[in-house]
């Protein structure tokens, strides 16, 4: 059982604010890190998959960075909008048919 | 293209009753997974399948059985439900099981065991 930690557990931001949160994972035996976006009453949807140290991915106002040597990834949202309200999950892949998920960061964007 | 579907959406069982949850995918994916999601915990893998006719244990397999008789379907069975199995169950699928493969999730089944 691997420990994947996400912080903070939840946060509230004003519309237009930029924000970021963290995913920490074991730095050994790294194969890939996934970020998912999970809206209430819907299914988790993939945002990014990252594999290389120093990798940076971007989709619209959302971006993510990866540091495999120290075992963390940051997710950034620029100019938060109410539709960004969701739980953001990260998941660590060990290469053995198993994704280990963090508990998520629940983001609420206040109009 | 429905993606990943799950039935039922909700179910209430009494302790000791049995039930089967059905997951179906129409994306021709080889790999399918069953997770459970509990408050304060991340999604945890129960069982998975790497292809038709195969199943394997995940992180929390006890009390569950699975079958993959057809490529598009993955069934999760509870033979004798216990209150500890109250949870939200998610099915997912992926083309292969490569570390970079995206898993596509179903909408979930909320199960309460009284």
Tab-separated table of C-alpha atoms in Angstrom:
chain	number	residue	atom	x	y	z
A	1	UNK	CA	0.000	0.000	0.000
A	2	UNK	CA	1.552	3.286	-1.115
A	3	UNK	CA	0.931	6.640	0.477
A	4	UNK	CA	-0.179	9.366	-1.898
A	5	UNK	CA	-0.940	12.595	-0.053
A	6	UNK	CA	-2.724	15.651	-1.326
A	7	UNK	CA	-2.862	19.046	0.306
A	8	UNK	CA	-4.817	20.977	1.198
A	9	UNK	CA	-7.864	18.761	1.693
A	10	UNK	CA	-10.115	21.625	0.653
A	11	UNK	CA	-9.941	25.276	-0.198
A	12	UNK	CA	-12.212	28.121	-1.133
A	13	UNK	CA	-11.057	30.839	-3.504
A	14	UNK	CA	-12.705	33.860	-5.045
A	15	UNK	CA	-13.499	33.900	-8.718
A	16	UNK	CA	-10.473	35.212	-10.580
A	17	UNK	CA	-7.932	34.069	-8.000
A	18	UNK	CA	-5.169	31.719	-8.980
A	19	UNK	CA	-4.519	28.706	-6.828
A	20	UNK	CA	-2.371	25.617	-6.565
A	21	UNK	CA	-2.277	22.372	-4.671
A	22	UNK	CA	0.140	19.550	-4.059
A	23	UNK	CA	0.376	15.822	-4.582
A	24	UNK	CA	3.156	13.941	-2.755
A	25	UNK	CA	4.106	10.384	-3.690
A	26	UNK	CA	6.958	7.924	-3.155
A	27	UNK	CA	10.015	8.990	-5.154
A	28	UNK	CA	11.131	5.402	-5.745
A	29	UNK	CA	9.655	3.036	-8.319
A	30	UNK	CA	7.951	5.861	-10.210
A	31	UNK	CA	6.249	5.161	-13.510
A	32	UNK	CA	3.584	7.817	-13.969
A	33	UNK	CA	1.433	10.356	-12.197
A	34	UNK	CA	-2.149	11.053	-13.192
A	35	UNK	CA	-4.351	14.026	-12.368
A	36	UNK	CA	-8.123	13.675	-12.492
A	37	UNK	CA	-10.911	16.201	-12.120
A	38	UNK	CA	-14.009	14.972	-10.303
A	39	UNK	CA	-17.171	17.023	-10.282
A	40	UNK	CA	-19.901	16.199	-7.786
A	41	UNK	CA	-22.290	13.499	-9.039
A	42	UNK	CA	-20.088	12.810	-12.065
A	43	UNK	CA	-17.250	10.423	-12.906
A	44	UNK	CA	-13.586	11.350	-12.447
A	45	UNK	CA	-12.168	12.674	-15.732
A	46	UNK	CA	-8.535	12.593	-16.752
A	47	UNK	CA	-6.643	15.876	-16.855
A	48	UNK	CA	-3.004	14.935	-17.278
A	49	UNK	CA	-0.628	12.010	-17.193
A	50	UNK	CA	2.998	12.826	-16.465
A	51	UNK	CA	6.067	10.637	-16.608
A	52	UNK	CA	9.266	12.659	-16.813
A	53	UNK	CA	10.990	14.637	-14.105
A	54	UNK	CA	10.490	18.315	-14.856
A	55	UNK	CA	7.483	17.574	-17.041
A	56	UNK	CA	4.941	20.349	-17.373
A	57	UNK	CA	1.464	19.925	-18.840
A	58	UNK	CA	-1.138	22.560	-19.648
A	59	UNK	CA	-4.799	22.514	-20.578
A	60	UNK	CA	-6.379	25.935	-20.812
A	61	UNK	CA	-6.023	27.630	-17.425
A	62	UNK	CA	-4.899	24.451	-15.678
A	63	UNK	CA	-1.295	23.306	-15.601
A	64	UNK	CA	0.761	20.774	-13.684
A	65	UNK	CA	4.418	20.193	-12.925
A	66	UNK	CA	6.250	17.063	-11.823
A	67	UNK	CA	9.301	16.448	-9.647
A	68	UNK	CA	9.997	12.715	-9.499
A	69	UNK	CA	13.261	13.063	-7.570
A	70	UNK	CA	11.562	14.611	-4.550
A	71	UNK	CA	8.169	12.999	-5.140
A	72	UNK	CA	5.703	15.801	-5.712
A	73	UNK	CA	3.489	17.359	-8.343
A	74	UNK	CA	1.755	20.726	-8.321
A	75	UNK	CA	-1.529	21.543	-10.021
A	76	UNK	CA	-2.119	25.221	-10.829
A	77	UNK	CA	-5.351	26.921	-11.816
A	78	UNK	CA	-5.025	30.439	-13.168
A	79	UNK	CA	-7.961	32.819	-12.808
A	80	UNK	CA	-10.317	30.348	-11.123
A	81	UNK	CA	-13.892	30.198	-12.384
A	82	UNK	CA	-16.959	28.718	-10.651
A	83	UNK	CA	-16.942	25.848	-13.156
A	84	UNK	CA	-13.505	24.852	-11.828
A	85	UNK	CA	-15.177	23.790	-8.571
A	86	UNK	CA	-14.447	20.088	-8.236
A	87	UNK	CA	-12.262	17.603	-6.413
A	88	UNK	CA	-8.838	17.176	-7.996
A	89	UNK	CA	-7.321	13.720	-7.592
A	90	UNK	CA	-3.802	12.590	-8.213
A	91	UNK	CA	-2.837	8.961	-8.707
A	92	UNK	CA	0.585	7.298	-8.697
A	93	UNK	CA	1.325	4.322	-10.956
A	94	UNK	CA	3.884	1.764	-9.820
A	95	UNK	CA	4.026	-0.110	-13.102
A	96	UNK	CA	2.201	-3.092	-11.609
A	97	UNK	CA	-1.386	-2.703	-12.868
A	98	UNK	CA	-2.302	-0.462	-9.984
A	99	UNK	CA	-3.055	3.211	-9.587
A	100	UNK	CA	-2.803	4.533	-6.021
A	101	UNK	CA	-5.051	7.525	-5.483
A	102	UNK	CA	-4.764	10.407	-3.074
A	103	UNK	CA	-7.811	11.615	-1.162
A	104	UNK	CA	-8.130	14.684	-3.347
A	105	UNK	CA	-8.266	18.443	-2.945
A	106	UNK	CA	-11.771	19.847	-2.973
A	107	UNK	CA	-11.838	23.263	-4.641
A	108	UNK	CA	-14.749	25.677	-4.306
A	109	UNK	CA	-14.665	28.844	-6.393
A	110	UNK	CA	-16.894	31.552	-4.983
A	111	UNK	CA	-18.504	33.843	-7.587
B	1	UNK	CA	-20.765	5.896	-27.334
B	2	UNK	CA	-21.837	5.474	-23.709
B	3	UNK	CA	-18.321	4.974	-22.286
B	4	UNK	CA	-18.452	3.160	-18.957
B	5	UNK	CA	-21.852	2.455	-17.430
B	6	UNK	CA	-22.743	0.906	-14.084
B	7	UNK	CA	-25.928	-0.657	-12.770
B	8	UNK	CA	-27.546	-0.146	-10.393
B	9	UNK	CA	-26.892	3.460	-9.321
B	10	UNK	CA	-28.106	2.906	-5.759
B	11	UNK	CA	-28.801	-0.135	-3.635
B	12	UNK	CA	-29.632	-0.872	-0.020
B	13	UNK	CA	-28.908	-4.352	1.295
B	14	UNK	CA	-29.353	-6.096	4.599
B	15	UNK	CA	-26.382	-7.806	6.219
B	16	UNK	CA	-25.895	-11.231	4.705
B	17	UNK	CA	-27.675	-10.528	1.425
B	18	UNK	CA	-25.888	-10.925	-1.870
B	19	UNK	CA	-25.817	-8.796	-4.974
B	20	UNK	CA	-23.950	-8.229	-8.217
B	21	UNK	CA	-22.850	-4.913	-9.639
B	22	UNK	CA	-22.540	-4.707	-13.400
B	23	UNK	CA	-20.021	-2.620	-15.296
B	24	UNK	CA	-20.127	-2.299	-19.070
B	25	UNK	CA	-17.819	-0.476	-21.464
B	26	UNK	CA	-18.164	0.073	-25.190
B	27	UNK	CA	-14.623	1.291	-25.902
B	28	UNK	CA	-13.115	-2.161	-26.569
B	29	UNK	CA	-10.784	-1.762	-23.598
B	30	UNK	CA	-8.791	-4.734	-22.425
B	31	UNK	CA	-8.386	-3.694	-18.795
B	32	UNK	CA	-11.214	-3.164	-16.336
B	33	UNK	CA	-11.136	-2.258	-12.661
B	34	UNK	CA	-13.369	-2.084	-9.615
B	35	UNK	CA	-12.650	0.550	-6.932
B	36	UNK	CA	-14.338	1.530	-3.738
B	37	UNK	CA	-14.406	5.067	-2.396
B	38	UNK	CA	-14.840	5.740	1.307
B	39	UNK	CA	-14.882	9.053	3.180
B	40	UNK	CA	-11.380	10.315	3.936
B	41	UNK	CA	-9.735	7.705	1.740
B	42	UNK	CA	-8.607	7.612	-1.844
B	43	UNK	CA	-10.088	5.266	-4.404
B	44	UNK	CA	-8.908	1.752	-3.552
B	45	UNK	CA	-8.615	-1.057	-6.062
B	46	UNK	CA	-10.699	-4.142	-5.266
B	47	UNK	CA	-10.117	-6.382	-8.288
B	48	UNK	CA	-9.093	-5.886	-11.866
B	49	UNK	CA	-9.032	-7.763	-15.152
B	50	UNK	CA	-6.411	-7.713	-17.881
B	51	UNK	CA	-8.693	-9.274	-20.471
B	52	UNK	CA	-11.696	-11.488	-21.077
B	53	UNK	CA	-11.690	-14.493	-18.790
B	54	UNK	CA	-9.038	-13.103	-16.414
B	55	UNK	CA	-9.266	-11.501	-12.985
B	56	UNK	CA	-6.756	-10.475	-10.333
B	57	UNK	CA	-6.820	-9.138	-6.784
B	58	UNK	CA	-6.202	-5.526	-5.989
B	59	UNK	CA	-5.548	-3.773	-2.724
B	60	UNK	CA	-8.792	-4.655	-0.874
B	61	UNK	CA	-10.250	-7.877	-2.403
B	62	UNK	CA	-11.680	-9.585	0.678
B	63	UNK	CA	-15.430	-10.143	0.625
B	64	UNK	CA	-15.747	-9.606	-3.135
B	65	UNK	CA	-15.656	-11.790	-6.207
B	66	UNK	CA	-15.474	-10.761	-9.851
B	67	UNK	CA	-15.984	-12.238	-13.277
B	68	UNK	CA	-15.141	-11.136	-16.818
B	69	UNK	CA	-16.976	-13.537	-19.083
B	70	UNK	CA	-17.276	-10.984	-21.869
B	71	UNK	CA	-14.722	-8.355	-22.791
B	72	UNK	CA	-17.191	-5.511	-22.370
B	73	UNK	CA	-18.549	-6.550	-18.958
B	74	UNK	CA	-16.986	-6.783	-15.516
B	75	UNK	CA	-19.141	-8.007	-12.641
B	76	UNK	CA	-18.507	-7.404	-8.945
B	77	UNK	CA	-20.234	-9.730	-6.524
B	78	UNK	CA	-20.850	-9.540	-2.815
B	79	UNK	CA	-21.802	-12.991	-1.551
B	80	UNK	CA	-22.688	-11.994	2.000
B	81	UNK	CA	-22.807	-8.240	2.434
B	82	UNK	CA	-21.442	-6.625	5.593
B	83	UNK	CA	-21.875	-3.051	6.884
B	84	UNK	CA	-18.147	-2.488	6.223
B	85	UNK	CA	-18.942	-2.814	2.519
B	86	UNK	CA	-21.081	0.311	2.586
B	87	UNK	CA	-19.303	2.447	0.050
B	88	UNK	CA	-19.441	4.008	-3.391
B	89	UNK	CA	-18.173	1.601	-6.034
B	90	UNK	CA	-16.575	2.795	-9.242
B	91	UNK	CA	-15.757	0.792	-12.309
B	92	UNK	CA	-13.066	1.927	-14.739
B	93	UNK	CA	-11.496	0.694	-17.943
B	94	UNK	CA	-8.373	1.382	-19.986
B	95	UNK	CA	-7.027	0.244	-23.348
B	96	UNK	CA	-4.131	-1.545	-21.727
B	97	UNK	CA	-2.657	-1.389	-18.264
B	98	UNK	CA	0.324	0.747	-19.187
B	99	UNK	CA	1.279	3.321	-16.554
B	100	UNK	CA	0.393	6.145	-18.950
B	101	UNK	CA	-2.997	4.751	-19.964
B	102	UNK	CA	-5.961	6.834	-18.888
B	103	UNK	CA	-8.603	5.038	-16.893
B	104	UNK	CA	-12.169	5.957	-17.807
B	105	UNK	CA	-14.602	5.835	-14.940
B	106	UNK	CA	-18.257	4.986	-14.647
B	107	UNK	CA	-20.729	7.086	-12.647
B	108	UNK	CA	-20.548	4.952	-9.508
B	109	UNK	CA	-22.906	2.773	-7.464
B	110	UNK	CA	-23.797	3.856	-3.960
B	111	UNK	CA	-24.284	0.787	-1.776
B	112	UNK	CA	-25.577	0.842	1.777
B	113	UNK	CA	-25.494	-2.315	3.896
B	114	UNK	CA	-27.710	-2.184	6.966
